[in-house]
CSV table of N, CA and C in Angstrom, one decimal:
chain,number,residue,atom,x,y,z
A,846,UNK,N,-1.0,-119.4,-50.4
A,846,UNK,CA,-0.8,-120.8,-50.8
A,846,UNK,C,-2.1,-121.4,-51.0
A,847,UNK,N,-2.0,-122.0,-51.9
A,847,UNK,CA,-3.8,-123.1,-52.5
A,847,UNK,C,-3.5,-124.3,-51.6
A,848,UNK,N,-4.3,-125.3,-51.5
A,848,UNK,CA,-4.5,-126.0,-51.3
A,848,UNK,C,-5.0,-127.1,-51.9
A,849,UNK,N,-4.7,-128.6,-52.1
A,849,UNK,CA,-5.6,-129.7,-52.6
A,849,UNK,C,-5.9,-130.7,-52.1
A,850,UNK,N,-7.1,-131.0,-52.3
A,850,UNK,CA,-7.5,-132.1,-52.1
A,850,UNK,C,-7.5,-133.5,-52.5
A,851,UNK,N,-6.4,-134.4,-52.1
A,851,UNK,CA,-6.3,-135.7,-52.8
A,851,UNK,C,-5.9,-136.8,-51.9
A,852,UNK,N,-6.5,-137.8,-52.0
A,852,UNK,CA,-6.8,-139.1,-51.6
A,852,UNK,C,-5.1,-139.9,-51.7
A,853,UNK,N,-4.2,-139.4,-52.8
A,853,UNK,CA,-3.1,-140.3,-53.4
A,853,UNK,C,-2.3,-141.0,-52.4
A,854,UNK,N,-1.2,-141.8,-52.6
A,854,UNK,CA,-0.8,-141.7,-51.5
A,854,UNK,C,0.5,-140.5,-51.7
A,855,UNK,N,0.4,-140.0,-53.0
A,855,UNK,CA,2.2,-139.1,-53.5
A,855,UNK,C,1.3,-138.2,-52.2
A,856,UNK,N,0.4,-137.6,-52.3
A,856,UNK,CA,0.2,-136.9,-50.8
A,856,UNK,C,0.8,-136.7,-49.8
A,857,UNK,N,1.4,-137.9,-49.3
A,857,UNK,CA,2.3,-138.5,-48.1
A,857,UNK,C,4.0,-138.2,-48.2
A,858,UNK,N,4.1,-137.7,-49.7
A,858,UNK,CA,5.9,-137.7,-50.3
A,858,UNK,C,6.1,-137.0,-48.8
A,859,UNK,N,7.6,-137.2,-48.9
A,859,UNK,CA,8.8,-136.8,-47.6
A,859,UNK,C,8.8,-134.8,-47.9
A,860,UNK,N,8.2,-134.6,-47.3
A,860,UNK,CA,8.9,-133.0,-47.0
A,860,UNK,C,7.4,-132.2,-47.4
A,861,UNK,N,6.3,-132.4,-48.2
A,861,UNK,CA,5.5,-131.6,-48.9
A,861,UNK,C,4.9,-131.2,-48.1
A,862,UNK,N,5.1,-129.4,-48.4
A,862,UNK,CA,4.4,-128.5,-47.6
A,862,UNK,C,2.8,-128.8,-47.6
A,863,UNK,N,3.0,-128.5,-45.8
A,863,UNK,CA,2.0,-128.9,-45.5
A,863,UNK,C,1.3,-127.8,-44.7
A,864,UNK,N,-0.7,-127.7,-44.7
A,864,UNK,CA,-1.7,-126.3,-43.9
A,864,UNK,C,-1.2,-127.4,-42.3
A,865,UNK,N,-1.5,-126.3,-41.4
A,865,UNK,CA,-2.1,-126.9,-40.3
A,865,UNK,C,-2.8,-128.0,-39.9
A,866,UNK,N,-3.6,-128.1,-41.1
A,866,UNK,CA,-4.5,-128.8,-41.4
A,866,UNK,C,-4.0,-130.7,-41.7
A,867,UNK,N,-2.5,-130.7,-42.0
A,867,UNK,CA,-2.2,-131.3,-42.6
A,867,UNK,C,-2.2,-131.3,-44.1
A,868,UNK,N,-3.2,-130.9,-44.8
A,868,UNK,CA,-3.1,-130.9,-46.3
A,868,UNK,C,-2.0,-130.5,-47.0
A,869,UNK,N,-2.1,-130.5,-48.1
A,869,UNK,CA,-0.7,-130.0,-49.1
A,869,UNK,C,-0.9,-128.9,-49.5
A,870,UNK,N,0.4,-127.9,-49.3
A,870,UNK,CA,0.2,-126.3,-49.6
A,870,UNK,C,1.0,-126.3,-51.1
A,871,UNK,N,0.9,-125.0,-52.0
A,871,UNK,CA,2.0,-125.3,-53.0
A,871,UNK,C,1.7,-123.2,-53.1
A,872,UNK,N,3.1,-123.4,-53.5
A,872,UNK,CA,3.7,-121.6,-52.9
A,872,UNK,C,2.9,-121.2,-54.2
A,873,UNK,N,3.0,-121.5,-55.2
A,873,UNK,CA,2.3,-121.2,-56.8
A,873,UNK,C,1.6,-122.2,-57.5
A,874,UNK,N,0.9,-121.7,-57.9
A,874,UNK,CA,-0.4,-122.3,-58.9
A,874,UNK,C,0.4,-123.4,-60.1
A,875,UNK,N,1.5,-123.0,-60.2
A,875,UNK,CA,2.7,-123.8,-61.3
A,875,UNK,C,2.7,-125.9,-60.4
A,876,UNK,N,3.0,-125.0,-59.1
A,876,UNK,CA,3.7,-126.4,-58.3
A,876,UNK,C,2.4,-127.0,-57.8
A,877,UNK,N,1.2,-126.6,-57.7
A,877,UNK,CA,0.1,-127.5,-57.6
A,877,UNK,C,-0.3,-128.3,-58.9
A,878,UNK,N,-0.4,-127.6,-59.9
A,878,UNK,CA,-0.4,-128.5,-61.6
A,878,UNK,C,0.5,-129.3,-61.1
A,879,UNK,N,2.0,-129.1,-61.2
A,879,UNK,CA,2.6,-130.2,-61.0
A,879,UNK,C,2.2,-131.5,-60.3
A,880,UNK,N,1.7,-131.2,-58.7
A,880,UNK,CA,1.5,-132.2,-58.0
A,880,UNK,C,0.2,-132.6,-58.6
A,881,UNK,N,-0.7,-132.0,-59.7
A,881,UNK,CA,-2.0,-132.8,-60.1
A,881,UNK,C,-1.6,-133.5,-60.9
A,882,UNK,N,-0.5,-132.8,-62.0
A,882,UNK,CA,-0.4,-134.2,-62.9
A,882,UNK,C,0.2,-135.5,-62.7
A,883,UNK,N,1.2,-135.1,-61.7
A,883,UNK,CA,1.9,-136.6,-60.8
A,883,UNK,C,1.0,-137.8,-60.4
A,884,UNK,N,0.3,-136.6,-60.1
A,884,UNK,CA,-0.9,-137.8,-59.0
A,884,UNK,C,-1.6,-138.3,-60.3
A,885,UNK,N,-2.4,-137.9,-60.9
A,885,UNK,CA,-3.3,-138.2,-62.4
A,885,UNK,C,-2.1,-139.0,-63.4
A,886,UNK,N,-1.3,-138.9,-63.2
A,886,UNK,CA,0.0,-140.0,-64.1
A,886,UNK,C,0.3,-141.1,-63.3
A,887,UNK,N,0.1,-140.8,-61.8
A,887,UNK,CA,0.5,-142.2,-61.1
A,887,UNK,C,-0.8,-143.0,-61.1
A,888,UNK,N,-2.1,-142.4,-60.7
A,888,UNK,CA,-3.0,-142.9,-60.6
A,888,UNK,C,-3.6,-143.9,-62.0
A,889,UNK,N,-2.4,-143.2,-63.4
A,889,UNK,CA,-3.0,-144.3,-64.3
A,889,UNK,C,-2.2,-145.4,-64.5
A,890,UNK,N,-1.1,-145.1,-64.0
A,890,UNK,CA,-0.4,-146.3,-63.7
A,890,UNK,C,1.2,-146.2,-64.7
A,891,UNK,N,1.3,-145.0,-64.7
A,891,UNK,CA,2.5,-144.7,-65.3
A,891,UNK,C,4.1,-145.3,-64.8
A,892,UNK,N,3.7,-144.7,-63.2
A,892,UNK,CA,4.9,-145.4,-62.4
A,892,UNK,C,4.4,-145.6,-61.1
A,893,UNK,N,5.1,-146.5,-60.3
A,893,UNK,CA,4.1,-146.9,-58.8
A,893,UNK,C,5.1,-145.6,-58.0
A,894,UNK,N,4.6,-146.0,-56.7
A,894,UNK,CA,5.0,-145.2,-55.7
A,894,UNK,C,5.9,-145.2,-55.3
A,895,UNK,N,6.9,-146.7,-55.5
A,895,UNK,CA,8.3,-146.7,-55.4
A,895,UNK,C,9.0,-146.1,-56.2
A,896,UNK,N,8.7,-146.1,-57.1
A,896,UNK,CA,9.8,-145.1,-58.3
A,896,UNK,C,9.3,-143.9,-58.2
A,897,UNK,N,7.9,-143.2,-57.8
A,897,UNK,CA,8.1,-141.8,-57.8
A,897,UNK,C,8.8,-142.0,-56.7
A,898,UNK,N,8.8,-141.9,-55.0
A,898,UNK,CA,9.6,-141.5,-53.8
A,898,UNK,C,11.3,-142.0,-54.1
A,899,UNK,N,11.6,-142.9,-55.3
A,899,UNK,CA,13.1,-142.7,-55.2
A,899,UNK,C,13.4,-141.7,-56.7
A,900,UNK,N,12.6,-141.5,-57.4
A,900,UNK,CA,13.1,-140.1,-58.2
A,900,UNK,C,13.4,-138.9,-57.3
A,901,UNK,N,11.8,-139.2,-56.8
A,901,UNK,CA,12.0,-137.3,-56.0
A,901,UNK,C,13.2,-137.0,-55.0
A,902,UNK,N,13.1,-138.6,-54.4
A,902,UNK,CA,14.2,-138.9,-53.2
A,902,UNK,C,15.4,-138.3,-54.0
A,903,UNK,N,16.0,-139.2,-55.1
A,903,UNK,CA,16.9,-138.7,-55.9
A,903,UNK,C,17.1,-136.8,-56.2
A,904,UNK,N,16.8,-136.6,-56.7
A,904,UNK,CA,16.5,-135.1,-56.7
A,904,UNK,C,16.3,-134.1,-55.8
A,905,UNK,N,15.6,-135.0,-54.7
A,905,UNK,CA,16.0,-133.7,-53.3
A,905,UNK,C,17.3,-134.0,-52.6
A,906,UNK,N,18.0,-135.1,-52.8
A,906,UNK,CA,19.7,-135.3,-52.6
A,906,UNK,C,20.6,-134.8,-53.2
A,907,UNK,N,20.0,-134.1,-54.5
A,907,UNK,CA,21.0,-133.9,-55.1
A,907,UNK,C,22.4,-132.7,-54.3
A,908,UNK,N,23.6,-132.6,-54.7
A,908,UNK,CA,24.1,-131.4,-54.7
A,908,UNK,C,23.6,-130.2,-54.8
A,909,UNK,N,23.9,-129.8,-53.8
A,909,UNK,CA,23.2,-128.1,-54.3
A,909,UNK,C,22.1,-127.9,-54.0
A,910,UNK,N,21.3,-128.6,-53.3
A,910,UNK,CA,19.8,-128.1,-53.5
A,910,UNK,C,19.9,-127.2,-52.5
A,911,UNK,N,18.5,-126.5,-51.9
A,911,UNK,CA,18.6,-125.4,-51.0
A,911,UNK,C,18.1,-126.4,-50.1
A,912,UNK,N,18.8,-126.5,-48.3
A,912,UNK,CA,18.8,-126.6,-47.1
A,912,UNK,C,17.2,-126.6,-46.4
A,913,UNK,N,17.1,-125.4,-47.1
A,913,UNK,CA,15.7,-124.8,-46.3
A,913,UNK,C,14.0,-125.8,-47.0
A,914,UNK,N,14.5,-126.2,-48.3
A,914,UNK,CA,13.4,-126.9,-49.1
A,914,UNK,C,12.6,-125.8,-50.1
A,915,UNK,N,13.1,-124.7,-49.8
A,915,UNK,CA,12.6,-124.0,-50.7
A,915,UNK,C,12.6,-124.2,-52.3
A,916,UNK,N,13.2,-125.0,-52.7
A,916,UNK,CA,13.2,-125.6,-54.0
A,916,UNK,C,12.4,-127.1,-53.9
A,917,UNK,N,11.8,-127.3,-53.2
A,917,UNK,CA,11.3,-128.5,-52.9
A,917,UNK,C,10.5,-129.0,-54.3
A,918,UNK,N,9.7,-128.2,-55.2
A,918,UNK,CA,8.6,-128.1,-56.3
A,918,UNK,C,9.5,-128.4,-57.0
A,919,UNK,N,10.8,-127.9,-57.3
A,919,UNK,CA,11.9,-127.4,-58.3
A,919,UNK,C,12.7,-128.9,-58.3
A,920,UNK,N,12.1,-129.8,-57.3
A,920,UNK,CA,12.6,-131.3,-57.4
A,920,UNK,C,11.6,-131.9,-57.8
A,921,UNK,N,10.6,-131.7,-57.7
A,921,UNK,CA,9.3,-132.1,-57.9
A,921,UNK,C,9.1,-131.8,-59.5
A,922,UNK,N,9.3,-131.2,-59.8
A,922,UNK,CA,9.5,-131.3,-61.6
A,922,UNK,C,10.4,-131.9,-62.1
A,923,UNK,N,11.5,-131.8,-61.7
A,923,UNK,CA,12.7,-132.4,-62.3
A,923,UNK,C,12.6,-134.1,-62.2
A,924,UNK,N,12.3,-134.5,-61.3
A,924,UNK,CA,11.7,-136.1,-60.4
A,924,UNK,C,10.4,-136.6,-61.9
A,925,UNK,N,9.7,-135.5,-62.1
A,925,UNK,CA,8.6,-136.3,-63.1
A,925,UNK,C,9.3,-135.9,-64.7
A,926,UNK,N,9.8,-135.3,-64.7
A,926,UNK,CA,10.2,-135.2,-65.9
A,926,UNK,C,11.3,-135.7,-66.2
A,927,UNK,N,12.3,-136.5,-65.3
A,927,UNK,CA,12.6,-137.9,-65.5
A,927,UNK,C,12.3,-139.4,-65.7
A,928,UNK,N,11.0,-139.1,-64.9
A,928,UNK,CA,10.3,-140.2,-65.3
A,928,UNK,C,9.7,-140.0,-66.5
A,929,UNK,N,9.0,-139.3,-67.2
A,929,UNK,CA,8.1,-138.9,-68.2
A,929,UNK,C,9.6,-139.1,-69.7
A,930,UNK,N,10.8,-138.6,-69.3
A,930,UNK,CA,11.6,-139.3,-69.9
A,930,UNK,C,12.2,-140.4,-70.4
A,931,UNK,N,12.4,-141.3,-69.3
A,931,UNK,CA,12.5,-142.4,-68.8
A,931,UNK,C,11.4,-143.8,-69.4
A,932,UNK,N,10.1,-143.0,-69.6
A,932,UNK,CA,9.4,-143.5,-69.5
A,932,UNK,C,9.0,-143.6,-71.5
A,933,UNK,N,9.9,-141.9,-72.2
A,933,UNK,CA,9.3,-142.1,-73.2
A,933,UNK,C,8.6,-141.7,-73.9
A,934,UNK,N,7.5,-141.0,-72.5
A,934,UNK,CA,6.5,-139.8,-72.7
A,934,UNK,C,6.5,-138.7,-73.0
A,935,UNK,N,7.7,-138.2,-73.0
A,935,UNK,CA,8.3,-136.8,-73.8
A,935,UNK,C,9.9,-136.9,-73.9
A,936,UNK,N,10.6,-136.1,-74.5
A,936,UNK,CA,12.1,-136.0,-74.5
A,936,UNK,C,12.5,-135.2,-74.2
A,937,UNK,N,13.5,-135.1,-73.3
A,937,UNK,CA,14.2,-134.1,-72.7
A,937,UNK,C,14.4,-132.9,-73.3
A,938,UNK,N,14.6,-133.0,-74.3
A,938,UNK,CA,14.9,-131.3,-75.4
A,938,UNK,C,13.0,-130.8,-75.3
A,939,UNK,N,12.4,-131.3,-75.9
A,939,UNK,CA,10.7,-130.8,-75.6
A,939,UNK,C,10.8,-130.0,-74.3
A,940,UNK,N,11.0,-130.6,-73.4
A,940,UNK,CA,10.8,-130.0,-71.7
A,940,UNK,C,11.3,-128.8,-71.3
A,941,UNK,N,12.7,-128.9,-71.9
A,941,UNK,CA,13.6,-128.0,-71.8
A,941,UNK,C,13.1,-126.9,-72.4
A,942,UNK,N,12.6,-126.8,-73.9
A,942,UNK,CA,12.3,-126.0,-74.6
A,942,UNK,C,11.4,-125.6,-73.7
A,943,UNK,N,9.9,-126.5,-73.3
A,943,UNK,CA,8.5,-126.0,-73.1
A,943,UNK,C,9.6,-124.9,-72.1
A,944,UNK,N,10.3,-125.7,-71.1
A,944,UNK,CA,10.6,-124.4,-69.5
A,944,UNK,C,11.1,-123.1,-70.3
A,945,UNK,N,12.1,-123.1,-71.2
A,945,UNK,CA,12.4,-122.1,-71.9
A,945,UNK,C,11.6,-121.1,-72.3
A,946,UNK,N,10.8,-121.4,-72.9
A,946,UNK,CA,9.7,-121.2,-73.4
A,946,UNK,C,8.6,-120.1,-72.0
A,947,UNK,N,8.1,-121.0,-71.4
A,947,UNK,CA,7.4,-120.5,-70.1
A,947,UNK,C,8.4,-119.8,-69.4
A,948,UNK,N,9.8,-119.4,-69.5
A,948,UNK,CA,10.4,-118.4,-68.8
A,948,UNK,C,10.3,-117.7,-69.5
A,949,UNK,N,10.7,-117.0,-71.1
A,949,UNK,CA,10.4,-115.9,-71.6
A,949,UNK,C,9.7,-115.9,-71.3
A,950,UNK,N,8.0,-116.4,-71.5
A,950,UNK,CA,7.0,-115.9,-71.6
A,950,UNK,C,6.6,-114.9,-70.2
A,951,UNK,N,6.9,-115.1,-68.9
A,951,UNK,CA,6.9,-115.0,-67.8
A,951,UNK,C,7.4,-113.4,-67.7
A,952,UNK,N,8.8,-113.7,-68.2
A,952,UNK,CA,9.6,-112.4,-68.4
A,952,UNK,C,8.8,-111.6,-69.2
A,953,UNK,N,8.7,-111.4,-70.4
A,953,UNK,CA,7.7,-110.9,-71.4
A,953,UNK,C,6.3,-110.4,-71.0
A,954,UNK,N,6.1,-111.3,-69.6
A,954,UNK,CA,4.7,-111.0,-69.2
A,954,UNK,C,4.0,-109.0,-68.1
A,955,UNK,N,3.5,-108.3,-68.3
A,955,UNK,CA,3.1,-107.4,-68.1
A,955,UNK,C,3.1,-107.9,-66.5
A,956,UNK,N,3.4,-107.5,-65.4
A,956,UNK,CA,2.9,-107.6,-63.8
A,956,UNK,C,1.7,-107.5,-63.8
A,957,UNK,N,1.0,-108.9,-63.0
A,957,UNK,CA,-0.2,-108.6,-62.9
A,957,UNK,C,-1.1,-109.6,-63.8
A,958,UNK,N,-0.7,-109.3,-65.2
A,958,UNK,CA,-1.3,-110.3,-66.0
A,958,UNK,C,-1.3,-111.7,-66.1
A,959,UNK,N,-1.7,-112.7,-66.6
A,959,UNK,CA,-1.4,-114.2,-66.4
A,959,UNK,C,-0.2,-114.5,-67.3
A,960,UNK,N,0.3,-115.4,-67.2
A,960,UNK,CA,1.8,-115.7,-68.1
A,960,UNK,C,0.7,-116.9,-69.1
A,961,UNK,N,1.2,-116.8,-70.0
A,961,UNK,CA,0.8,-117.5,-71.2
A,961,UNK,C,1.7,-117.3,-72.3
A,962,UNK,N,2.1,-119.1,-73.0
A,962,UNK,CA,3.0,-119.2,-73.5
A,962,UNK,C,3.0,-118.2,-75.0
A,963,UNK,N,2.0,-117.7,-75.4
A,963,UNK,CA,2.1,-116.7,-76.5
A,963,UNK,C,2.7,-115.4,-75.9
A,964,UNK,N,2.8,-115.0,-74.8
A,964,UNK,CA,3.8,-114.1,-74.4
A,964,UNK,C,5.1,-114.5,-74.4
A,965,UNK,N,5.4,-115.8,-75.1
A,965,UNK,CA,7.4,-115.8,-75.2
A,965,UNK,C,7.2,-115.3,-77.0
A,966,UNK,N,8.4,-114.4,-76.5
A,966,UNK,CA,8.3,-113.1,-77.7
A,966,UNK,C,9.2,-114.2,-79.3
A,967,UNK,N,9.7,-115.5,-78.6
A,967,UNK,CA,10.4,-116.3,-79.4
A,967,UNK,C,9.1,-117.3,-80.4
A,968,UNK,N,7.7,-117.4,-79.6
A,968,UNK,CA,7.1,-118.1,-79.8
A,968,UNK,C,6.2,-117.7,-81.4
């Protein structure tokens, strides 16, 4: 697990794995971008802190999630990319495509090598 370092307050969100240390852990290099661009989107003032903690809030309530938090990231995208919706900043079909997209590519990808979206064999 990486670690980062940030000042924000999304740092403090309800549940985010956390070192020893206190810091924020993230299982893959995918779900740390995520929490960089959150922070770098909130910090310009995209949406305050109340509307991220009741998106994410929203989305780790949902139905179905996993118990354990192991999808915790997997709300953590879905949470900004409602906002980023919501907001305007992209549309839902784009998102969907990009994730489409970055799962062939992933699939498509050799073990070992980096995933990169020119490996979706669709692209």
């Amino acid at each position: 697990m990486s670690q980062c370092d940030t000042r924000s307050p999304l740092a403090q969100s309800p549940q985010l794995p956390r070192s020893q240390d206190g810091e924020p852990v993230f299982p893959e290099p995918w779900a740390a971008e995520a929490f960089a661009m959150t922070v770098h989107l909130h910090e310009r003032g995209l949406f305050t802190w109340t509307e991220w903690a009741e998106a994410l809030s929203g989305e780790l309530h949902k139905p179905g999630r996993a118990e354990d938090g192991s999808d915790y990231f997997d709300c953590w995208v879905a949470a900004l990319s409602s906002i980023l919706v919501d907001r305007g900043v992209a549309d839902a079909e784009t998102i969907m495509g990009l994730q489409q997209s970055w799962q062939r590519a992933a699939e498509a990808t050799p073990h070992g090598k980096p995933i990169e979206l020119a490996n979706d064999p669709q692209r």
